[in-house]
């Protein structure tokens, strides 16, 4: 019998040879690793991807423990760690392309992913087209003979469209193209991209996996041929995360299961309340029926996390400012996935080229933390009151 996911979150990567008898793999602050003999040097350097002390750019037990735990949760052959989520996204894509290739990226992608495609990829003579996140199997109409990668992100940043990953994978495979998924919203607990045929699953561990808003780190996990390409490219680019960040992320991982359940439960309560408020036009949350792709979420995901958006009725910048400037618990800031609630006004329209973003009112992205939901609702109620008062004045 294999262990449950709850158990695997607890025991993953905690090999005795790495922990030396304490619970958590210690923080190895290292550059040089010493060899006792030339023979040992030859033995330890024979295979650069083996988890043997060699040179700390190739990791130490602090990073290996996290890599091993993530590899298990993702159902991968291996995991590479990166100094940020975006470094994981960009290296995953880079490892699968060459000059003259074509890339397809969902129109709902995280904005820095687009910036990379429109910037560095373009200078490498790699052309990108953006596609409707809800395209499903019709992605086949956009695939070209030189399309090397299809990038998916489900649900989409800010706008939360859930994608038909299995249909996209099927069409991409038929064309000989790889598929990369940015799985940050779901974490491997709610969706496992590799189980659906995706080649590389990327997580901004900065968000839920670290979970405490105190480290920047990304991971990319892959299988087969894609794993070989990914690991080689990441080594060549010199990516390795600092041991303290790896340690904090491993520590976060141990409680990911219970935190995700609490984020889900709290977010569903607050989102349901928001849906009934007169100032709120729409709630974009994959677990709600009117969220684009909700049926796909129901089919493919094991649950929902704590991040969603709302669209307010009417209103412009000063009305939104009246609401968000004086929140007590919902702080304003980028990132999310920590224990604390956040609110962020954002305008997706700058980043849409395939399907223009049309909304009558301002969009607020909301992260629901682990506070009491009554307190969170009270804070939002006061904020919406400031919004409507400013609006009608
Ligand atoms: C935050 C985020 C990233 C990037 O992570 P960083 O660690 O901030 O670089 C990538 N994808 C998604 C969906 C994100 O929300």
mmCIF file of C-alpha atoms and ligand atoms in Angstrom:
data_model
loop_
_atom_site.group_PDB
_atom_site.id
_atom_site.type_symbol
_atom_site.label_atom_id
_atom_site.label_comp_id
_atom_site.label_asym_id
_atom_site.label_seq_id
_atom_site.Cartn_x
_atom_site.Cartn_y
_atom_site.Cartn_z
ATOM 1 C CA UNK A 1 0.000 0.000 0.000
ATOM 2 C CA UNK A 2 1.380 3.425 -0.860
ATOM 3 C CA UNK A 3 1.267 6.249 1.668
ATOM 4 C CA UNK A 4 -1.443 8.900 1.524
ATOM 5 C CA UNK A 5 -0.521 12.359 0.290
ATOM 6 C CA UNK A 6 -0.841 13.731 3.846
ATOM 7 C CA UNK A 7 1.824 11.278 4.953
ATOM 8 C CA UNK A 8 4.068 11.922 1.960
ATOM 9 C CA UNK A 9 4.018 15.668 2.731
ATOM 10 C CA UNK A 10 5.463 14.840 6.145
ATOM 11 C CA UNK A 11 8.098 12.261 5.261
ATOM 12 C CA UNK A 12 9.163 13.459 1.781
ATOM 13 C CA UNK A 13 12.902 14.067 1.390
ATOM 14 C CA UNK A 14 13.758 13.400 5.043
ATOM 15 C CA UNK A 15 16.375 10.722 4.321
ATOM 16 C CA UNK A 16 18.431 9.781 7.369
ATOM 17 C CA UNK A 17 21.701 10.372 5.512
ATOM 18 C CA UNK A 18 20.533 13.983 4.996
ATOM 19 C CA UNK A 19 18.990 14.685 8.423
ATOM 20 C CA UNK A 20 21.659 12.887 10.511
ATOM 21 C CA UNK A 21 19.120 12.148 13.206
ATOM 22 C CA UNK A 22 17.312 15.472 13.562
ATOM 23 C CA UNK A 23 13.838 16.000 12.131
ATOM 24 C CA UNK A 24 14.518 18.665 9.493
ATOM 25 C CA UNK A 25 17.351 18.428 6.975
ATOM 26 C CA UNK A 26 19.792 21.089 8.249
ATOM 27 C CA UNK A 27 20.807 24.245 6.398
ATOM 28 C CA UNK A 28 24.110 23.522 4.668
ATOM 29 C CA UNK A 29 25.745 26.866 3.899
ATOM 30 C CA UNK A 30 28.292 25.815 1.361
ATOM 31 C CA UNK A 31 30.186 26.504 -1.808
ATOM 32 C CA UNK A 32 33.177 24.138 -1.721
ATOM 33 C CA UNK A 33 32.628 20.486 -0.882
ATOM 34 C CA UNK A 34 35.788 18.649 0.194
ATOM 35 C CA UNK A 35 37.037 15.309 -1.133
ATOM 36 C CA UNK A 36 39.198 12.946 0.937
ATOM 37 C CA UNK A 37 40.967 11.561 -2.072
ATOM 38 C CA UNK A 38 41.247 11.877 -5.813
ATOM 39 C CA UNK A 39 39.365 8.585 -6.100
ATOM 40 C CA UNK A 40 36.477 10.066 -4.095
ATOM 41 C CA UNK A 41 36.491 13.174 -6.306
ATOM 42 C CA UNK A 42 36.224 10.949 -9.375
ATOM 43 C CA UNK A 43 33.461 8.882 -7.823
ATOM 44 C CA UNK A 44 31.337 11.837 -6.690
ATOM 45 C CA UNK A 45 31.702 13.810 -9.899
ATOM 46 C CA UNK A 46 31.025 10.934 -12.286
ATOM 47 C CA UNK A 47 27.323 11.711 -12.544
ATOM 48 C CA UNK A 48 26.501 15.415 -12.186
ATOM 49 C CA UNK A 49 22.811 14.820 -11.441
ATOM 50 C CA UNK A 50 23.442 12.261 -8.670
ATOM 51 C CA UNK A 51 22.648 13.606 -5.207
ATOM 52 C CA UNK A 52 26.267 13.495 -4.019
ATOM 53 C CA UNK A 53 28.221 16.411 -2.555
ATOM 54 C CA UNK A 54 30.273 17.807 -5.409
ATOM 55 C CA UNK A 55 29.987 21.600 -5.537
ATOM 56 C CA UNK A 56 27.130 23.480 -3.874
ATOM 57 C CA UNK A 57 25.829 24.899 -7.157
ATOM 58 C CA UNK A 58 24.617 21.334 -7.662
ATOM 59 C CA UNK A 59 22.870 21.416 -4.288
ATOM 60 C CA UNK A 60 23.395 19.961 -0.852
ATOM 61 C CA UNK A 61 21.028 17.839 1.253
ATOM 62 C CA UNK A 62 19.097 21.038 2.115
ATOM 63 C CA UNK A 63 17.978 21.470 -1.506
ATOM 64 C CA UNK A 64 17.879 17.761 -2.342
ATOM 65 C CA UNK A 65 15.361 17.079 0.421
ATOM 66 C CA UNK A 66 12.967 19.639 -1.053
ATOM 67 C CA UNK A 67 13.567 18.448 -4.616
ATOM 68 C CA UNK A 68 12.869 14.859 -3.631
ATOM 69 C CA UNK A 69 9.645 15.729 -1.764
ATOM 70 C CA UNK A 70 8.362 17.797 -4.713
ATOM 71 C CA UNK A 71 9.332 15.116 -7.254
ATOM 72 C CA UNK A 72 7.233 12.630 -5.293
ATOM 73 C CA UNK A 73 4.189 14.956 -5.039
ATOM 74 C CA UNK A 74 4.323 15.902 -8.736
ATOM 75 C CA UNK A 75 4.809 12.294 -9.896
ATOM 76 C CA UNK A 76 7.967 13.399 -11.736
ATOM 77 C CA UNK A 77 11.363 11.941 -12.589
ATOM 78 C CA UNK A 78 13.029 14.974 -11.054
ATOM 79 C CA UNK A 79 12.720 18.577 -9.862
ATOM 80 C CA UNK A 80 14.971 21.596 -10.346
ATOM 81 C CA UNK A 81 14.827 24.535 -7.936
ATOM 82 C CA UNK A 82 15.084 28.173 -8.966
ATOM 83 C CA UNK A 83 15.612 31.515 -7.197
ATOM 84 C CA UNK A 84 12.063 32.616 -8.114
ATOM 85 C CA UNK A 85 8.904 31.255 -9.665
ATOM 86 C CA UNK A 86 9.517 33.213 -12.840
ATOM 87 C CA UNK A 87 13.028 31.738 -13.179
ATOM 88 C CA UNK A 88 11.349 28.310 -13.096
ATOM 89 C CA UNK A 89 8.814 29.339 -15.779
ATOM 90 C CA UNK A 90 11.419 30.868 -18.091
ATOM 91 C CA UNK A 91 13.947 28.043 -17.719
ATOM 92 C CA UNK A 92 11.236 25.439 -18.339
ATOM 93 C CA UNK A 93 10.378 27.169 -21.622
ATOM 94 C CA UNK A 94 14.027 27.823 -22.573
ATOM 95 C CA UNK A 95 14.918 24.176 -22.103
ATOM 96 C CA UNK A 96 12.434 23.144 -24.815
ATOM 97 C CA UNK A 97 13.085 25.744 -27.543
ATOM 98 C CA UNK A 98 15.696 26.668 -30.114
ATOM 99 C CA UNK A 99 16.106 29.600 -32.502
ATOM 100 C CA UNK A 100 13.409 29.631 -35.175
ATOM 101 C CA UNK A 101 10.790 27.857 -33.031
ATOM 102 C CA UNK A 102 7.241 28.962 -32.293
ATOM 103 C CA UNK A 103 5.611 29.041 -28.851
ATOM 104 C CA UNK A 104 1.938 29.253 -27.829
ATOM 105 C CA UNK A 105 1.111 30.936 -24.522
ATOM 106 C CA UNK A 106 -2.298 31.290 -22.910
ATOM 107 C CA UNK A 107 -3.627 34.854 -22.986
ATOM 108 C CA UNK A 108 -4.297 34.522 -19.245
ATOM 109 C CA UNK A 109 -0.617 33.932 -18.405
ATOM 110 C CA UNK A 110 1.196 35.604 -15.547
ATOM 111 C CA UNK A 111 2.395 38.963 -16.904
ATOM 112 C CA UNK A 112 6.172 38.365 -16.450
ATOM 113 C CA UNK A 113 5.805 35.149 -18.504
ATOM 114 C CA UNK A 114 4.554 37.297 -21.384
ATOM 115 C CA UNK A 115 7.352 39.810 -20.813
ATOM 116 C CA UNK A 116 9.894 36.968 -21.211
ATOM 117 C CA UNK A 117 8.278 35.753 -24.453
ATOM 118 C CA UNK A 118 7.981 39.262 -25.910
ATOM 119 C CA UNK A 119 11.508 40.112 -24.754
ATOM 120 C CA UNK A 120 14.226 37.464 -24.550
ATOM 121 C CA UNK A 121 12.485 34.789 -26.653
ATOM 122 C CA UNK A 122 11.875 37.303 -29.409
ATOM 123 C CA UNK A 123 15.550 38.305 -29.508
ATOM 124 C CA UNK A 124 16.361 34.596 -29.938
ATOM 125 C CA UNK A 125 14.132 34.498 -33.018
ATOM 126 C CA UNK A 126 11.447 32.516 -31.228
ATOM 127 C CA UNK A 127 7.982 33.783 -32.083
ATOM 128 C CA UNK A 128 5.059 33.656 -29.636
ATOM 129 C CA UNK A 129 1.333 33.617 -30.301
ATOM 130 C CA UNK A 130 -1.191 34.020 -27.508
ATOM 131 C CA UNK A 131 -4.336 31.902 -27.433
ATOM 132 C CA UNK A 132 -7.767 31.997 -25.802
ATOM 133 C CA UNK A 133 -7.391 30.194 -22.440
ATOM 134 C CA UNK A 134 -10.693 28.400 -23.143
ATOM 135 C CA UNK A 135 -9.560 27.131 -26.555
ATOM 136 C CA UNK A 136 -9.404 23.436 -25.571
ATOM 137 C CA UNK A 137 -8.833 21.021 -28.465
ATOM 138 C CA UNK A 138 -9.072 23.872 -31.000
ATOM 139 C CA UNK A 139 -5.484 24.668 -30.051
ATOM 140 C CA UNK A 140 -4.742 22.315 -32.967
ATOM 141 C CA UNK A 141 -5.667 25.151 -35.361
ATOM 142 C CA UNK A 142 -2.818 27.293 -33.938
ATOM 143 C CA UNK A 143 -0.127 24.626 -33.771
ATOM 144 C CA UNK A 144 2.568 24.981 -36.439
ATOM 145 C CA UNK A 145 5.199 22.469 -37.528
ATOM 146 C CA UNK A 146 7.774 24.471 -35.515
ATOM 147 C CA UNK A 147 5.622 24.931 -32.379
ATOM 148 C CA UNK A 148 7.907 23.468 -29.741
ATOM 149 C CA UNK A 149 6.006 24.442 -26.576
ATOM 150 C CA UNK A 150 2.454 25.198 -25.465
ATOM 151 C CA UNK A 151 2.381 27.105 -22.186
ATOM 152 C CA UNK A 152 -0.705 26.716 -20.001
ATOM 153 C CA UNK A 153 -1.652 28.269 -16.695
ATOM 154 C CA UNK A 154 -4.819 27.017 -15.055
ATOM 155 C CA UNK A 155 -6.656 28.857 -13.675
ATOM 156 C CA UNK A 156 -5.268 32.007 -15.287
ATOM 157 C CA UNK A 157 -3.604 34.792 -13.336
ATOM 158 C CA UNK A 158 -6.111 37.501 -12.313
ATOM 159 C CA UNK A 159 -8.949 36.176 -14.505
ATOM 160 C CA UNK A 160 -9.214 32.510 -13.384
ATOM 161 C CA UNK A 161 -10.247 30.748 -16.598
ATOM 162 C CA UNK A 162 -9.764 27.011 -16.088
ATOM 163 C CA UNK A 163 -8.105 25.334 -19.075
ATOM 164 C CA UNK A 164 -8.815 21.965 -20.686
ATOM 165 C CA UNK A 165 -5.306 20.654 -20.078
ATOM 166 C CA UNK A 166 -5.991 17.066 -21.268
ATOM 167 C CA UNK A 167 -7.407 18.349 -24.592
ATOM 168 C CA UNK A 168 -4.491 20.752 -25.072
ATOM 169 C CA UNK A 169 -1.984 17.995 -24.241
ATOM 170 C CA UNK A 170 -3.621 15.643 -26.748
ATOM 171 C CA UNK A 171 -3.425 18.174 -29.589
ATOM 172 C CA UNK A 172 0.120 19.247 -28.653
ATOM 173 C CA UNK A 173 1.369 15.643 -28.504
ATOM 174 C CA UNK A 174 -0.141 14.925 -31.923
ATOM 175 C CA UNK A 175 1.946 17.852 -33.222
ATOM 176 C CA UNK A 176 5.123 16.772 -31.416
ATOM 177 C CA UNK A 177 4.984 19.838 -29.117
ATOM 178 C CA UNK A 178 5.774 19.934 -25.384
ATOM 179 C CA UNK A 179 3.343 21.312 -22.794
ATOM 180 C CA UNK A 180 4.392 23.361 -19.755
ATOM 181 C CA UNK A 181 1.896 24.196 -16.982
ATOM 182 C CA UNK A 182 2.226 26.954 -14.410
ATOM 183 C CA UNK A 183 0.464 25.140 -11.564
ATOM 184 C CA UNK A 184 1.005 27.734 -8.833
ATOM 185 C CA UNK A 185 -2.678 28.285 -7.965
ATOM 186 C CA UNK A 186 -3.421 24.599 -7.424
ATOM 187 C CA UNK A 187 -0.116 23.275 -6.038
ATOM 188 C CA UNK A 188 0.451 19.560 -6.692
ATOM 189 C CA UNK A 189 -2.157 18.814 -4.038
ATOM 190 C CA UNK A 190 -5.101 20.038 -6.127
ATOM 191 C CA UNK A 191 -3.848 19.281 -9.634
ATOM 192 C CA UNK A 192 -0.994 17.141 -10.913
ATOM 193 C CA UNK A 193 -0.143 18.321 -14.439
ATOM 194 C CA UNK A 194 2.223 15.426 -15.200
ATOM 195 C CA UNK A 195 -0.580 12.908 -14.546
ATOM 196 C CA UNK A 196 -2.459 14.611 -17.400
ATOM 197 C CA UNK A 197 0.432 14.302 -19.845
ATOM 198 C CA UNK A 198 2.043 17.703 -19.271
ATOM 199 C CA UNK A 199 5.838 17.627 -19.707
ATOM 200 C CA UNK A 200 6.934 20.225 -17.141
ATOM 201 C CA UNK A 201 4.960 21.368 -14.086
ATOM 202 C CA UNK A 202 6.078 24.689 -12.634
ATOM 203 C CA UNK A 203 5.301 25.990 -9.155
ATOM 204 C CA UNK A 204 6.076 29.433 -7.766
ATOM 205 C CA UNK A 205 6.903 27.949 -4.333
ATOM 206 C CA UNK A 206 7.099 31.594 -3.213
ATOM 207 C CA UNK A 207 3.303 31.272 -2.881
ATOM 208 C CA UNK A 208 1.591 28.350 -1.114
ATOM 209 C CA UNK A 209 4.429 25.851 -0.819
ATOM 210 C CA UNK A 210 6.657 28.232 1.171
ATOM 211 C CA UNK A 211 3.433 29.651 2.547
ATOM 212 C CA UNK A 212 4.781 32.313 4.899
ATOM 213 C CA UNK A 213 5.661 35.249 2.593
ATOM 214 C CA UNK A 214 9.331 35.062 3.542
ATOM 215 C CA UNK A 215 11.144 33.406 0.634
ATOM 216 C CA UNK A 216 11.456 33.592 -3.152
ATOM 217 C CA UNK A 217 11.715 30.195 -4.819
ATOM 218 C CA UNK A 218 10.415 28.242 -7.792
ATOM 219 C CA UNK A 219 10.376 24.620 -8.891
ATOM 220 C CA UNK A 220 10.030 22.790 -12.189
ATOM 221 C CA UNK A 221 9.289 19.058 -12.182
ATOM 222 C CA UNK A 222 9.363 16.886 -15.278
ATOM 223 C CA UNK A 223 9.407 13.403 -16.699
ATOM 224 C CA UNK A 224 11.368 11.601 -19.405
ATOM 225 C CA UNK A 225 12.971 13.531 -22.191
ATOM 226 C CA UNK A 226 11.671 16.882 -20.855
ATOM 227 C CA UNK A 227 13.382 16.182 -17.516
ATOM 228 C CA UNK A 228 16.713 15.603 -19.275
ATOM 229 C CA UNK A 229 16.387 18.883 -21.163
ATOM 230 C CA UNK A 230 15.204 20.831 -18.121
ATOM 231 C CA UNK A 231 17.951 19.607 -15.782
ATOM 232 C CA UNK A 232 20.665 20.237 -18.364
ATOM 233 C CA UNK A 233 19.437 23.770 -19.136
ATOM 234 C CA UNK A 234 19.061 24.701 -15.467
ATOM 235 C CA UNK A 235 22.631 23.496 -14.731
ATOM 236 C CA UNK A 236 23.988 25.364 -17.715
ATOM 237 C CA UNK A 237 22.278 28.554 -16.574
ATOM 238 C CA UNK A 238 23.666 28.055 -13.067
ATOM 239 C CA UNK A 239 20.383 27.987 -11.178
ATOM 240 C CA UNK A 240 20.452 26.944 -7.533
ATOM 241 C CA UNK A 241 18.500 28.313 -4.579
ATOM 242 C CA UNK A 242 19.995 29.524 -1.332
ATOM 243 C CA UNK A 243 19.904 26.886 1.430
ATOM 244 C CA UNK A 244 17.870 29.107 3.756
ATOM 245 C CA UNK A 245 15.130 29.484 1.161
ATOM 246 C CA UNK A 246 15.125 25.749 0.479
ATOM 247 C CA UNK A 247 14.914 25.082 4.222
ATOM 248 C CA UNK A 248 11.989 27.493 4.709
ATOM 249 C CA UNK A 249 10.190 25.961 1.746
ATOM 250 C CA UNK A 250 10.657 22.412 3.058
ATOM 251 C CA UNK A 251 9.293 23.603 6.386
ATOM 252 C CA UNK A 252 6.301 25.173 4.638
ATOM 253 C CA UNK A 253 5.662 21.978 2.714
ATOM 254 C CA UNK A 254 5.030 19.980 5.908
ATOM 255 C CA UNK A 255 1.881 22.007 6.664
ATOM 256 C CA UNK A 256 0.771 22.569 3.054
ATOM 257 C CA UNK A 257 -2.027 20.015 3.356
ATOM 258 C CA UNK A 258 -3.809 21.601 6.302
ATOM 259 C CA UNK A 259 -3.106 25.134 5.121
ATOM 260 C CA UNK A 260 -4.645 24.446 1.716
ATOM 261 C CA UNK A 261 -7.775 23.005 3.307
ATOM 262 C CA UNK A 262 -8.112 26.098 5.509
ATOM 263 C CA UNK A 263 -7.472 28.508 2.605
ATOM 264 C CA UNK A 264 -10.095 26.665 0.548
ATOM 265 C CA UNK A 265 -12.720 26.662 3.263
ATOM 266 C CA UNK A 266 -12.175 30.326 4.199
ATOM 267 C CA UNK A 267 -12.131 31.475 0.582
ATOM 268 C CA UNK A 268 -15.372 29.670 -0.231
ATOM 269 C CA UNK A 269 -17.102 31.362 2.715
ATOM 270 C CA UNK A 270 -15.825 34.847 1.860
ATOM 271 C CA UNK A 271 -16.399 34.464 -1.904
ATOM 272 C CA UNK A 272 -19.992 33.283 -1.322
ATOM 273 C CA UNK A 273 -20.611 36.323 0.864
ATOM 274 C CA UNK A 274 -19.072 38.656 -1.726
ATOM 275 C CA UNK A 275 -21.255 37.205 -4.473
ATOM 276 C CA UNK A 276 -24.363 38.482 -2.656
ATOM 277 C CA UNK A 277 -23.136 42.046 -2.174
ATOM 278 C CA UNK A 278 -24.784 44.760 -4.312
ATOM 279 C CA UNK A 279 -21.411 46.387 -5.140
ATOM 280 C CA UNK A 280 -20.025 43.126 -6.582
ATOM 281 C CA UNK A 281 -20.736 42.369 -10.236
ATOM 282 C CA UNK A 282 -18.864 39.056 -10.539
ATOM 283 C CA UNK A 283 -16.851 36.609 -8.498
ATOM 284 C CA UNK A 284 -14.188 34.819 -10.564
ATOM 285 C CA UNK A 285 -13.519 31.681 -8.509
ATOM 286 C CA UNK A 286 -13.139 28.271 -10.229
ATOM 287 C CA UNK A 287 -15.456 26.573 -7.708
ATOM 288 C CA UNK A 288 -18.312 28.906 -8.710
ATOM 289 C CA UNK A 289 -20.515 27.880 -11.620
ATOM 290 C CA UNK A 290 -20.215 31.123 -13.562
ATOM 291 C CA UNK A 291 -16.384 31.032 -13.591
ATOM 292 C CA UNK A 292 -15.200 30.259 -17.158
ATOM 293 C CA UNK A 293 -14.093 26.623 -17.220
ATOM 294 C CA UNK A 294 -15.822 25.719 -13.939
ATOM 295 C CA UNK A 295 -16.870 22.306 -15.308
ATOM 296 C CA UNK A 296 -13.221 21.540 -16.148
ATOM 297 C CA UNK A 297 -12.202 22.496 -12.629
ATOM 298 C CA UNK A 298 -14.842 20.111 -11.306
ATOM 299 C CA UNK A 299 -13.610 17.336 -13.612
ATOM 300 C CA UNK A 300 -9.854 17.730 -13.088
ATOM 301 C CA UNK A 301 -9.092 19.420 -9.750
ATOM 302 C CA UNK A 302 -9.209 18.014 -6.208
ATOM 303 C CA UNK A 303 -10.307 21.345 -4.706
ATOM 304 C CA UNK A 304 -9.749 25.094 -4.765
ATOM 305 C CA UNK A 305 -7.206 27.373 -3.132
ATOM 306 C CA UNK A 306 -7.580 30.796 -1.536
ATOM 307 C CA UNK A 307 -7.027 33.093 -4.527
ATOM 308 C CA UNK A 308 -9.817 34.563 -6.652
ATOM 309 C CA UNK A 309 -10.947 37.871 -8.155
ATOM 310 C CA UNK A 310 -14.030 40.027 -7.958
ATOM 311 C CA UNK A 311 -15.270 42.650 -10.377
ATOM 312 C CA UNK A 312 -16.979 45.620 -8.826
ATOM 313 C CA UNK A 313 -19.935 47.440 -10.357
ATOM 314 C CA UNK A 314 -19.103 50.820 -11.906
ATOM 315 C CA UNK A 315 -16.307 52.743 -10.258
ATOM 316 C CA UNK A 316 -12.912 54.051 -11.248
ATOM 317 C CA UNK A 317 -9.548 54.556 -9.561
ATOM 318 C CA UNK A 318 -10.609 56.949 -6.727
ATOM 319 C CA UNK A 319 -13.575 54.738 -5.763
ATOM 320 C CA UNK A 320 -11.351 51.652 -5.608
ATOM 321 C CA UNK A 321 -8.760 53.630 -3.636
ATOM 322 C CA UNK A 322 -11.432 54.590 -1.095
ATOM 323 C CA UNK A 323 -12.026 50.891 -0.535
ATOM 324 C CA UNK A 324 -8.522 49.421 -0.542
ATOM 325 C CA UNK A 325 -6.623 52.242 1.209
ATOM 326 C CA UNK A 326 -8.253 51.723 4.563
ATOM 327 C CA UNK A 327 -8.556 47.960 4.891
ATOM 328 C CA UNK A 328 -7.645 46.631 8.332
ATOM 329 C CA UNK A 329 -6.769 42.985 7.571
ATOM 330 C CA UNK A 330 -6.528 42.834 3.766
ATOM 331 C CA UNK A 331 -3.134 44.368 3.005
ATOM 332 C CA UNK A 332 -2.159 45.441 -0.490
ATOM 333 C CA UNK A 333 0.848 43.773 -2.061
ATOM 334 C CA UNK A 334 2.067 41.481 -4.803
ATOM 335 C CA UNK A 335 2.454 37.768 -4.347
ATOM 336 C CA UNK A 336 0.049 35.624 -2.304
ATOM 337 C CA UNK A 337 -0.139 32.164 -0.777
ATOM 338 C CA UNK A 338 1.068 33.188 2.677
ATOM 339 C CA UNK A 339 -1.013 32.878 5.841
ATOM 340 C CA UNK A 340 -2.288 36.456 5.509
ATOM 341 C CA UNK A 341 -5.106 37.948 3.450
ATOM 342 C CA UNK A 342 -4.286 40.336 0.611
ATOM 343 C CA UNK A 343 -6.202 42.543 -1.791
ATOM 344 C CA UNK A 344 -4.832 43.899 -5.067
ATOM 345 C CA UNK A 345 -6.463 46.135 -7.673
ATOM 346 C CA UNK A 346 -5.314 44.933 -11.104
ATOM 347 C CA UNK A 347 -6.204 45.606 -14.714
ATOM 348 C CA UNK A 348 -5.845 42.557 -16.989
ATOM 349 C CA UNK A 349 -6.603 44.560 -20.151
ATOM 350 C CA UNK A 350 -2.929 45.579 -20.766
ATOM 351 C CA UNK A 351 -1.979 41.937 -21.045
ATOM 352 C CA UNK A 352 -4.636 40.657 -23.396
ATOM 353 C CA UNK A 353 -4.046 40.223 -27.094
ATOM 354 C CA UNK A 354 -5.960 37.073 -28.109
ATOM 355 C CA UNK A 355 -9.203 37.816 -26.226
ATOM 356 C CA UNK A 356 -9.604 41.442 -25.146
ATOM 357 C CA UNK A 357 -10.558 41.811 -21.495
ATOM 358 C CA UNK A 358 -13.948 43.409 -21.086
ATOM 359 C CA UNK A 359 -15.264 44.321 -17.662
ATOM 360 C CA UNK A 360 -17.420 47.264 -16.690
ATOM 361 C CA UNK A 361 -15.824 47.789 -13.307
ATOM 362 C CA UNK A 362 -12.505 47.447 -11.493
ATOM 363 C CA UNK A 363 -11.022 44.031 -10.751
ATOM 364 C CA UNK A 364 -9.713 43.183 -7.300
ATOM 365 C CA UNK A 365 -7.640 40.066 -6.758
ATOM 366 C CA UNK A 366 -8.200 38.674 -3.301
ATOM 367 C CA UNK A 367 -6.137 36.177 -1.342
ATOM 368 C CA UNK A 368 -7.908 34.664 1.626
ATOM 369 C CA UNK A 369 -5.558 33.841 4.473
ATOM 370 C CA UNK A 370 -6.024 31.938 7.698
ATOM 371 C CA UNK A 371 -7.716 34.697 9.731
ATOM 372 C CA UNK A 372 -11.272 34.280 11.041
ATOM 373 C CA UNK A 373 -13.764 34.627 8.192
ATOM 374 C CA UNK A 374 -16.114 36.840 10.240
ATOM 375 C CA UNK A 375 -13.297 39.354 10.679
ATOM 376 C CA UNK A 376 -12.419 39.204 6.988
ATOM 377 C CA UNK A 377 -16.043 39.741 5.964
ATOM 378 C CA UNK A 378 -16.376 42.678 8.347
ATOM 379 C CA UNK A 379 -13.263 44.272 6.787
ATOM 380 C CA UNK A 380 -14.648 43.760 3.254
ATOM 381 C CA UNK A 381 -18.099 45.018 4.271
ATOM 382 C CA UNK A 382 -16.606 48.285 5.545
ATOM 383 C CA UNK A 383 -14.491 48.548 2.365
ATOM 384 C CA UNK A 384 -17.447 48.008 0.033
ATOM 385 C CA UNK A 385 -19.384 50.635 2.000
ATOM 386 C CA UNK A 386 -16.568 53.165 1.411
ATOM 387 C CA UNK A 387 -16.617 52.169 -2.265
ATOM 388 C CA UNK A 388 -20.350 52.711 -2.729
ATOM 389 C CA UNK A 389 -20.346 55.962 -0.725
ATOM 390 C CA UNK A 390 -17.533 57.373 -2.863
ATOM 391 C CA UNK A 391 -19.322 56.155 -5.983
ATOM 392 C CA UNK A 392 -22.618 57.873 -5.168
ATOM 393 C CA UNK A 393 -21.070 61.111 -3.856
HETATM 394 C C1 LIG B 1 3.906 34.676 -8.473
HETATM 395 C C2 LIG B 1 3.739 33.845 -9.669
HETATM 396 C C3 LIG B 1 4.836 33.456 -10.422
HETATM 397 C C4 LIG B 1 6.213 33.937 -10.159
HETATM 398 O O1 LIG B 1 6.735 33.630 -8.912
HETATM 399 P P1 LIG B 1 7.892 34.545 -8.284
HETATM 400 O O2 LIG B 1 8.456 33.699 -7.223
HETATM 401 O O3 LIG B 1 7.212 35.794 -7.799
HETATM 402 O O4 LIG B 1 8.863 34.840 -9.378
HETATM 403 C C5 LIG B 1 4.624 32.644 -11.518
HETATM 404 N N1 LIG B 1 3.387 32.227 -11.842
HETATM 405 C C6 LIG B 1 2.314 32.570 -11.134
HETATM 406 C C7 LIG B 1 0.983 32.064 -11.544
HETATM 407 C C8 LIG B 1 2.450 33.397 -10.030
HETATM 408 O O5 LIG B 1 1.360 33.762 -9.346
#
